[in-house]
Short mmCIF file of C-alpha atoms and ligand atoms in Angstrom, two decimals:
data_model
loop_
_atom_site.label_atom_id
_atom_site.label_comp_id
_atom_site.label_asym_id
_atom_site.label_seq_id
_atom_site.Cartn_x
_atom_site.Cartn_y
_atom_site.Cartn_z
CA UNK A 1 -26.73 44.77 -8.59
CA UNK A 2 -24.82 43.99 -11.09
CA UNK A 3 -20.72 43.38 -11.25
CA UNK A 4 -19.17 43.45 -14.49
CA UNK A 5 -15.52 42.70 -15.08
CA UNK A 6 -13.19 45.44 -16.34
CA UNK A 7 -13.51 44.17 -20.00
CA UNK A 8 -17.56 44.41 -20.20
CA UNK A 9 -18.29 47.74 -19.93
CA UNK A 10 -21.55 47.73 -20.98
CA UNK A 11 -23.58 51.48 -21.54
CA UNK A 12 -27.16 52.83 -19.56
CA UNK A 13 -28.54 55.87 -18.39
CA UNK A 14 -28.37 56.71 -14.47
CA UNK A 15 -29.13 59.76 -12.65
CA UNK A 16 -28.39 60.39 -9.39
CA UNK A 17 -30.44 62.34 -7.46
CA UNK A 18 -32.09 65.46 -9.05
CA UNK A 19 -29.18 65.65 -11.82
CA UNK A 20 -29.22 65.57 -15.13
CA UNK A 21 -29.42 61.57 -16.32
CA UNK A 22 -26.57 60.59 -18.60
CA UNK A 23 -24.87 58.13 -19.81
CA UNK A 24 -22.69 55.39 -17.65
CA UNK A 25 -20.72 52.50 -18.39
CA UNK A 26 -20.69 49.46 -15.41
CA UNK A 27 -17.19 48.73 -13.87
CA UNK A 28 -18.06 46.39 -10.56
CA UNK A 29 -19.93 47.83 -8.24
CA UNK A 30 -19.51 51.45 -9.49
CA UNK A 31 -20.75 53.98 -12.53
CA UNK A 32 -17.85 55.77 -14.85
CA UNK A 33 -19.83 59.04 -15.09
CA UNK A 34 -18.66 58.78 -19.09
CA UNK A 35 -19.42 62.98 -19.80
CA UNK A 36 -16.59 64.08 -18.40
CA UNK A 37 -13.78 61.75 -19.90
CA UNK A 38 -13.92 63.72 -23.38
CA UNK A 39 -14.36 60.57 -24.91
CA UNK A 40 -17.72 61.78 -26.85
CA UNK A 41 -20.85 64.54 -26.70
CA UNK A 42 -23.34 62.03 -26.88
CA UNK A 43 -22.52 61.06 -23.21
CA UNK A 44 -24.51 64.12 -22.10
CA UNK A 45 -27.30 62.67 -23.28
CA UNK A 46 -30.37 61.31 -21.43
CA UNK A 47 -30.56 58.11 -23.68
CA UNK A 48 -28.04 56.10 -25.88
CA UNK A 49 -30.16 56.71 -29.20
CA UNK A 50 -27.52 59.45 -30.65
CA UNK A 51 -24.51 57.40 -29.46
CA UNK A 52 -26.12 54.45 -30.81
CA UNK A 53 -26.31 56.17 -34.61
CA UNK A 54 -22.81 57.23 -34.31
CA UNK A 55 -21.85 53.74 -35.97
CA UNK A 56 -19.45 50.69 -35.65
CA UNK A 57 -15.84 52.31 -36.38
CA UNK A 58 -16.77 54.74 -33.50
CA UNK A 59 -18.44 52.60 -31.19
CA UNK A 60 -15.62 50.36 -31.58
CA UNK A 61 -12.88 53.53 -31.31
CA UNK A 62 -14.34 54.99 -28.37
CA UNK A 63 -14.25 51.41 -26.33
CA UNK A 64 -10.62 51.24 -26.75
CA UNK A 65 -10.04 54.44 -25.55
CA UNK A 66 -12.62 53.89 -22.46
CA UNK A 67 -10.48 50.32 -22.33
CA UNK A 68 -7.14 52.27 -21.90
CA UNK A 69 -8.83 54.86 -19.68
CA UNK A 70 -9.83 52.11 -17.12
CA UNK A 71 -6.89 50.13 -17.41
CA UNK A 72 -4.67 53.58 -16.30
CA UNK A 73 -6.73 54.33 -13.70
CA UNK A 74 -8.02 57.17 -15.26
CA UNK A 75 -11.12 56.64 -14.28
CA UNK A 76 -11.03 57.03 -10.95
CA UNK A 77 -12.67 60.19 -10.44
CA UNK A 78 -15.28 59.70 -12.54
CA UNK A 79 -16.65 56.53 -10.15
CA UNK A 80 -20.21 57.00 -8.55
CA UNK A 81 -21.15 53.45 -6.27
CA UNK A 82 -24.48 52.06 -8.38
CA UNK A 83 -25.77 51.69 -5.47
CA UNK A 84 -25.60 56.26 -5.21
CA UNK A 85 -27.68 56.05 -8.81
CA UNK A 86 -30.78 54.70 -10.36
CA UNK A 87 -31.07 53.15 -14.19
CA UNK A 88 -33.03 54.48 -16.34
CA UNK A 89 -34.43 52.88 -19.35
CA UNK A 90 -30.95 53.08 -21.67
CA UNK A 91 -32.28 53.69 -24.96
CA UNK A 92 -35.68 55.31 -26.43
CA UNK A 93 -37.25 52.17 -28.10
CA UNK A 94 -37.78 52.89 -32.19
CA UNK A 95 -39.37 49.84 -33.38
CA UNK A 96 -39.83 46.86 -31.03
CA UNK A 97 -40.16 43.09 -33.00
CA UNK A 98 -39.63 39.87 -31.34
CA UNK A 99 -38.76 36.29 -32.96
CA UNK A 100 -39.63 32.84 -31.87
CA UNK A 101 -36.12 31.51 -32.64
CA UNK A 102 -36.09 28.70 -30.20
CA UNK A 103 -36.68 25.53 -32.07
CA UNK A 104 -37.55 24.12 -28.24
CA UNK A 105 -39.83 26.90 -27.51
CA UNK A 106 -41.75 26.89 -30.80
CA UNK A 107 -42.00 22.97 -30.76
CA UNK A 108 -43.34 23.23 -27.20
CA UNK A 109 -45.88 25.81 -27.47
CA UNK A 110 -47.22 24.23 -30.87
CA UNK A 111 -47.92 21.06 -28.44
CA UNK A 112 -49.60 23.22 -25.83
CA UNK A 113 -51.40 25.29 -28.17
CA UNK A 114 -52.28 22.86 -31.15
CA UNK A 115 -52.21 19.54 -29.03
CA UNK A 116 -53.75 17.67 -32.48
CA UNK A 117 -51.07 19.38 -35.03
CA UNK A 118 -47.21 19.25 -35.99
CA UNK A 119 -45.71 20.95 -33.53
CA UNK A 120 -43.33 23.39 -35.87
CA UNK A 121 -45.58 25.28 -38.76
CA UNK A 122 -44.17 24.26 -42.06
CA UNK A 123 -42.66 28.17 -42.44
CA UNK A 124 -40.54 27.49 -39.20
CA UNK A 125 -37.57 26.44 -40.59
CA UNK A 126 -37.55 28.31 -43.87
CA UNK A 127 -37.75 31.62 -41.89
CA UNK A 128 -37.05 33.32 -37.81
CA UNK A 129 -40.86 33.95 -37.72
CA UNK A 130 -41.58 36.90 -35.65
CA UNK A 131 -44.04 39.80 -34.71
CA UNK A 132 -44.02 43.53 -34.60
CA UNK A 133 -44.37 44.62 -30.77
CA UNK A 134 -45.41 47.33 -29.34
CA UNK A 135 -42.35 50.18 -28.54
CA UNK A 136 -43.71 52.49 -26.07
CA UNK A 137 -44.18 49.75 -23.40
CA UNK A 138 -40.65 48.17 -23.45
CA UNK A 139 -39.97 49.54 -19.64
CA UNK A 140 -36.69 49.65 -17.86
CA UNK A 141 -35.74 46.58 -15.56
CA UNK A 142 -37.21 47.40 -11.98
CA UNK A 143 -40.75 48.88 -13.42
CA UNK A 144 -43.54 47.08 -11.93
CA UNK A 145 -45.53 44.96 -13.38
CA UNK A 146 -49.94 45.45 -13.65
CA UNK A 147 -51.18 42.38 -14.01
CA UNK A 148 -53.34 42.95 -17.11
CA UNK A 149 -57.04 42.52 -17.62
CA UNK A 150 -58.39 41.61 -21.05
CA UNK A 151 -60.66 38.53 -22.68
CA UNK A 152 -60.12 35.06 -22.33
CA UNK A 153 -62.18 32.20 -22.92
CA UNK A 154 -61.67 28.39 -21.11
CA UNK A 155 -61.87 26.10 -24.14
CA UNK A 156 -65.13 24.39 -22.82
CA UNK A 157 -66.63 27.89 -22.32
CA UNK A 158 -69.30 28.92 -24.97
CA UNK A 159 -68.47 32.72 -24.32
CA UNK A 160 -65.49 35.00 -23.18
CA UNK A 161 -65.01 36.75 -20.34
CA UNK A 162 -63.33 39.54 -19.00
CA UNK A 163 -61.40 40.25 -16.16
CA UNK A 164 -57.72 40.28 -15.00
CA UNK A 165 -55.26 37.28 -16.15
CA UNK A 166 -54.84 34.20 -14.38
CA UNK A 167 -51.94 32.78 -16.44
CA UNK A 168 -49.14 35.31 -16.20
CA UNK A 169 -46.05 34.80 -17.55
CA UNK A 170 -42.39 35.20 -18.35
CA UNK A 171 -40.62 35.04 -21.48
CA UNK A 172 -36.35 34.81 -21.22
CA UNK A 173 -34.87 36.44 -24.33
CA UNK A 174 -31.99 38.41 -25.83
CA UNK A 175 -33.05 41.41 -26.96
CA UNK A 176 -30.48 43.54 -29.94
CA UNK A 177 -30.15 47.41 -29.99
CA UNK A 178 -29.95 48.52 -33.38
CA UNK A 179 -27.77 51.33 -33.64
CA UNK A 180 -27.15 51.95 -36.95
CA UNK A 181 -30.60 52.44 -39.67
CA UNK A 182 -30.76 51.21 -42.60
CA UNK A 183 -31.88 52.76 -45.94
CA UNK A 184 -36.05 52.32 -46.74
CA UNK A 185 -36.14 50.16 -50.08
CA UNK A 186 -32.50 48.14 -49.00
CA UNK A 187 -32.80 44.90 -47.23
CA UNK A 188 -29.81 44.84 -45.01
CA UNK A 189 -27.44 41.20 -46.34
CA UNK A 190 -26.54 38.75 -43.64
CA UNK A 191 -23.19 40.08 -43.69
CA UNK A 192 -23.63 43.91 -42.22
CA UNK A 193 -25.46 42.27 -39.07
CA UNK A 194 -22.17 43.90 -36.84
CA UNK A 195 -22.29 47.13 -39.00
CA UNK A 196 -26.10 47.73 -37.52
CA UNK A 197 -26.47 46.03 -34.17
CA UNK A 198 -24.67 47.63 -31.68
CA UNK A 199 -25.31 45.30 -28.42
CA UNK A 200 -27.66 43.20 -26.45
CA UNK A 201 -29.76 43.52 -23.60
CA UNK A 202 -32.09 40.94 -21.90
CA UNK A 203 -35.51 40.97 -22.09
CA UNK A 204 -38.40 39.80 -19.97
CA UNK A 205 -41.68 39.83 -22.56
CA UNK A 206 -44.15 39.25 -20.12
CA UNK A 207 -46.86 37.56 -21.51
CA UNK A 208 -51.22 36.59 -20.41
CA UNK A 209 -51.13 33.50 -21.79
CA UNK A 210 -55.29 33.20 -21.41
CA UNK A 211 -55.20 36.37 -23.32
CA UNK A 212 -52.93 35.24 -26.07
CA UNK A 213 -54.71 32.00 -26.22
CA UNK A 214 -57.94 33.46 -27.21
CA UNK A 215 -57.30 36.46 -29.42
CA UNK A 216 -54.00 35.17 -31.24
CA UNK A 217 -55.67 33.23 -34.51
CA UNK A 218 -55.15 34.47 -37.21
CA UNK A 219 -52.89 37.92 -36.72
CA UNK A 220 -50.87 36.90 -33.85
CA UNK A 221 -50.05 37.88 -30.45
CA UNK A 222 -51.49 41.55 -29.69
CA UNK A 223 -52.73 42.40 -26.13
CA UNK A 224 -51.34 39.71 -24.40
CA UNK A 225 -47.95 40.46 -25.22
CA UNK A 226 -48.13 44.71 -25.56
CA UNK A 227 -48.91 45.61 -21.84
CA UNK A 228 -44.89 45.70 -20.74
CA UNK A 229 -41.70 44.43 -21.71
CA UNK A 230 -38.83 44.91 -19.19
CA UNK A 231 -35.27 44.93 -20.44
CA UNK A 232 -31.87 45.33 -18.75
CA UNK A 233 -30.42 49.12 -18.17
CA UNK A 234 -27.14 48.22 -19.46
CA UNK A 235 -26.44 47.35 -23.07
CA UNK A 236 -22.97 45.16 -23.60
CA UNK A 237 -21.76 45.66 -26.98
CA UNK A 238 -20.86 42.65 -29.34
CA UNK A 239 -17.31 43.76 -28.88
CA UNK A 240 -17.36 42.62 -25.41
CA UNK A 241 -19.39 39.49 -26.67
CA UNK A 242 -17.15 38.84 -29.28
CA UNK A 243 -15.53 36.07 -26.68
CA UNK A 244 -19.07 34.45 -26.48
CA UNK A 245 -19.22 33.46 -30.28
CA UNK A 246 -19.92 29.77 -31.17
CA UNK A 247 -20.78 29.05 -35.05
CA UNK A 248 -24.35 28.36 -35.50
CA UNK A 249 -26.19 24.72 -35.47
CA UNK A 250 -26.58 23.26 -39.11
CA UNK A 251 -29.86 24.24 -40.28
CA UNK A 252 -32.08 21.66 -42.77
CA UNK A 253 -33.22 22.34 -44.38
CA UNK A 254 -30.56 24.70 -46.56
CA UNK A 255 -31.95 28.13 -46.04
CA UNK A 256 -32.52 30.57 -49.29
CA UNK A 257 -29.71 32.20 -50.02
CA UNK A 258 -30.48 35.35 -48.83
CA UNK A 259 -29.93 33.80 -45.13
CA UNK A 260 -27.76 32.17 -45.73
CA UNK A 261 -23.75 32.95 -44.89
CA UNK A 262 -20.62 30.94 -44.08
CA UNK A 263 -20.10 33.22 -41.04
CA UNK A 264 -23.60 32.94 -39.23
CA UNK A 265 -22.97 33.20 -35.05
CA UNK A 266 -24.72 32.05 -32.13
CA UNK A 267 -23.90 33.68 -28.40
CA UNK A 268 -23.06 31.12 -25.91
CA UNK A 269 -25.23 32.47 -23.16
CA UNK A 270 -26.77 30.97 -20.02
CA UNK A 271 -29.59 32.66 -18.50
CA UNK A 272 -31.01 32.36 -14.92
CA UNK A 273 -34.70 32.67 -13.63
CA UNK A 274 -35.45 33.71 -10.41
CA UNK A 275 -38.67 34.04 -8.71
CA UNK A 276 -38.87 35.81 -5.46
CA UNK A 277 -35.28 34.81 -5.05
CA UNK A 278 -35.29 31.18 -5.99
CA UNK A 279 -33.79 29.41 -8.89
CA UNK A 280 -36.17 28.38 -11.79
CA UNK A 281 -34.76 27.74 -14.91
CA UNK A 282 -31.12 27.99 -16.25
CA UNK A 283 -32.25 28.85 -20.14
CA UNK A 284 -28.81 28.22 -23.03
CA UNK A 285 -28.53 30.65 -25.69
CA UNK A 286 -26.49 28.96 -27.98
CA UNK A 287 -28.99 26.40 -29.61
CA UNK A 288 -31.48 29.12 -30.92
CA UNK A 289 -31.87 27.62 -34.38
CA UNK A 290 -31.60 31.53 -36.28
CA UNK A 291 -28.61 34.24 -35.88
CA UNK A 292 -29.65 37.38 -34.96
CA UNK A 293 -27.83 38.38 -38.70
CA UNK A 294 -30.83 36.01 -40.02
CA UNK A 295 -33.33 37.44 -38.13
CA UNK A 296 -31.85 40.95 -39.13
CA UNK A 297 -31.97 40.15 -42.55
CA UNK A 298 -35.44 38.66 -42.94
CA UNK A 299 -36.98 41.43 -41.02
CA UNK A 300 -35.44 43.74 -44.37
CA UNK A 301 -35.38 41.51 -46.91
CA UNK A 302 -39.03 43.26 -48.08
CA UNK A 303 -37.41 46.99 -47.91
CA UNK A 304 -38.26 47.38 -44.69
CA UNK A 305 -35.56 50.04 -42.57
CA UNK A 306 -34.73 49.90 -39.54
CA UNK A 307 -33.68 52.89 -37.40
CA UNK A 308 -31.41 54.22 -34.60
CA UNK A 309 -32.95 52.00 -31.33
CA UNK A 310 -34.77 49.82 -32.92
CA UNK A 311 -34.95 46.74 -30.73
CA UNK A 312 -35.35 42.83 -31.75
CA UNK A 313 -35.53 39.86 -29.34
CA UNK A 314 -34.97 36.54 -29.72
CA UNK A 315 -38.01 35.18 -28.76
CA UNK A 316 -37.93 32.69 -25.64
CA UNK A 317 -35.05 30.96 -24.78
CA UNK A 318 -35.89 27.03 -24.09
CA UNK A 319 -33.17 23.94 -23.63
CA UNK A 320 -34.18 20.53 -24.02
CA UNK A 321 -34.13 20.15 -20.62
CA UNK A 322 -37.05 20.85 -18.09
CA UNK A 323 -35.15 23.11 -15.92
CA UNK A 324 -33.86 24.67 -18.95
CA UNK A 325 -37.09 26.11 -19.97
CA UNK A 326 -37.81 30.14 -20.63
CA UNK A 327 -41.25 30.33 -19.85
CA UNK A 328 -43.66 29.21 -16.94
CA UNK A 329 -46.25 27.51 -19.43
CA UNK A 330 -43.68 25.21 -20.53
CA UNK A 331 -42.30 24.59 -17.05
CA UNK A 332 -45.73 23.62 -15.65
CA UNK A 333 -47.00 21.86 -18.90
CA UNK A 334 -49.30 25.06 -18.90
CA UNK A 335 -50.32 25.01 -15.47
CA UNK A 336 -51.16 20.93 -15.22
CA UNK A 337 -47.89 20.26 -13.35
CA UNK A 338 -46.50 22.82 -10.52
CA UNK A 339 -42.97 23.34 -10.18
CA UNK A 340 -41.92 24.09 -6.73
CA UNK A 341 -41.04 27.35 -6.02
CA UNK A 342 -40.05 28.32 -2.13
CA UNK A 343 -41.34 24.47 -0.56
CA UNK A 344 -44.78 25.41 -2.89
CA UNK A 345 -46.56 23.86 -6.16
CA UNK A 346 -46.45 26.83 -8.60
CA UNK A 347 -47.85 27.79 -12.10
CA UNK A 348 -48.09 31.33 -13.10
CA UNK A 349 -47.19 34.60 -11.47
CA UNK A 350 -49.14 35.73 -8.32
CA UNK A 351 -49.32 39.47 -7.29
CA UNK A 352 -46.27 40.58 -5.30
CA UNK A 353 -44.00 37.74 -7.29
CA UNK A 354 -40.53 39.28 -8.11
CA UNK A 355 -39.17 37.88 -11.53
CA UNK A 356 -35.36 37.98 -12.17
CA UNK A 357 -33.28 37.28 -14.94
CA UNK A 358 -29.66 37.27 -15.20
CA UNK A 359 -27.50 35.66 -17.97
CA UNK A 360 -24.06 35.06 -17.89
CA UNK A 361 -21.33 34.10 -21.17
CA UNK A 362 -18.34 32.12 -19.35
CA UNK A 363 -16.95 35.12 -17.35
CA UNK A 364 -18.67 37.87 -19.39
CA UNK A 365 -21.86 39.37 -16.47
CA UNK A 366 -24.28 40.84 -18.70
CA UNK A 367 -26.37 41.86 -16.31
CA UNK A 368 -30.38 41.54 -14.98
CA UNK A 369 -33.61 42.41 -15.56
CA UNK A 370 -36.68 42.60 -13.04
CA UNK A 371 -39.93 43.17 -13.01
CA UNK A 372 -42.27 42.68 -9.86
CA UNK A 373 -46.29 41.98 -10.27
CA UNK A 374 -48.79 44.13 -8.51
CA UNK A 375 -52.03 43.62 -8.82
CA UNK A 376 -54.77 44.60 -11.40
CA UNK A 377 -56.59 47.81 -11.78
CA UNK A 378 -60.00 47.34 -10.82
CA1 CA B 1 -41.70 36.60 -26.85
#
């Protein structure tokens, strides 16, 4: 469970027993049931999407009132426990794409993947390279797992073969819910990143590396990425992040000037892993090399809309350091050197494994995500 301070008040979707779901907001250990506060219709909805399309002034408007509501107690009869509720997945997915905006991460899987090449591509730097992903399988935190089956081939092997994955991983990220669309034809500037984006949520993109390995050349990752990708159930707004902003590293080389802004922002946010209960990995946020407004604007900048909950994650979130990594490839040196997990050498998810991430900016909670692996179907 999750316990977010009084300031946080991120959004989901709960139901509690054979009720209508709606639309929460966290406060500790309990739900504000948010449709009968008057603060807005879209409450009585079963996802966030037409809250989410209402817009910044109003998203911003209706937190201060739900600010002043908690802060007079006013709430108080609107509490349900979160423990009385389950979380549903908060927002119908539009368009799913997902970045590779770790400079760590990219430079570490180019070694793994292209052992006799530059790590970085030459693009890397000029652009937040990323992938359209697959919408209908982004799954709320808490939805099992299938390990998937699909091809992969050994690299000594003359032939693929089929069968379920061996090398199943996790990917840490920071996913952003578009709220906001844009207009088809008008790439959206740097600058109207807040005017758009209406939150974050984290993301799990679970990932079959021996899949991805083999079918990835030329078009990019496809089936070992689009069998699930787990997110959180509640959605913190930038508003709340707002006390998480650091600038952005320098970039060099000087982006093109349609990425370019004096105001670019990173999040300072730590992540932690969790398998079956044990610490992993303790990713940072705020060295990802691109803003989200960068990755925003590129994924326009060809005319390209986006639409009310559209979602865009970061890509993996990697430090320089080896317990800092966002993925189990990179913390086993794909598979050639277990960490321990529980007194045991470990590589890649087993069957049964329970995956947790939670992130945390200073005091700001914003939440988990989980996922738990059960085995193939035969
Ligand atoms: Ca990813």
């Amino acid at each position: 469970m999750s316990t977010f301070g009084p300031d946080t008040l991120p959004l989901g979707v709960f139901r509690r027993g054979d009720e209508q779901p709606r639309v929460g907001a966290a406060l500790g250990e309990q739900v504000i049931d948010l449709t009968s506060l008057g603060l807005s219709d879209t409450f009585a909805q079963p996802t966030l999407n037409a809250f989410l399309a209402l817009g910044r002034p109003a998203w911003t408007a209706i937190r201060a009132e739900l600010l002043e509501l908690v802060r007079s107690d006013a709430v108080e009869p609107h509490l349900i426990p979160q423990s009385a509720v389950t979380m549903l997945l908060p927002f119908e997915v539009a368009d799913y794409v997902d970045f590779y905006a770790s400079e760590q991460h990219a430079t570490n899987l180019g070694r793994l993947f292209r052992p006799d090449a530059e790590p970085l591509l030459p693009n890397w730097k000029h652009l937040p390279v990323g992938y359209h992903g697959r919408a209908g399988t982004v799954v709320a935190s808490g939805t099992d797992i299938v390990r998937p089956s699909g091809q992969r081939k050994a690299p000594d092997a003359a032939v693929p073969t089929y069968g379920p994955s061996q090398r199943l991983d996790i990917e840490v990220e920071l996913g952003y819910v578009v709220g906001s669309p844009s207009t088809l034809g008008k790439p959206v500037p740097v600058e109207d990143f807040r005017e758009h984006v209406y939150g974050v949520v984290l993301v799990n993109d679970w990932s079959a590396r021996d899949i991805q390995g083999w079918e990835y050349v030329p078009l990019g990752p496809f089936l070992g990425k689009s069998f699930a990708t787990s997110i959180s159930p509640w959605v913190v707004s930038l508003d709340a992040l707002e006390a998480a902003t650091v600038p952005l590293p320098k970039q060099d080389p000087q982006v093109l000037p349609y990425l370019d802004s004096p105001d670019l922002v990173n999040y300072d946010i730590t992540f932690e892993v969790r398998i079956n209960g044990h610490l992993v990995s303790t990713p940072p946020y705020r060295d990802i090399y691109w803003s989200p407004a960068q990755m925003l604007a590129h994924m326009t900048v060809n005319g390209a809309s986006v639409r009310t909950g559209d979602l865009y994650a970061s890509g993996t979130v990697s430090g320089t350091e080896r317990d800092q990594l966002g993925s189990l490839i990179e913390l086993t040196k794909a598979g050639r050197e277990p960490i321990t997990v529980d007194g045991k050498d470990y590589t890649f998810l087993q069957d049964g494994d329970e995956v947790s991430i939670t992130a945390r900016a200073g005091d700001l909670d914003l939440g988990e995500v989980t996922g738990r692996i059960t085995s193939a179907v035969s």
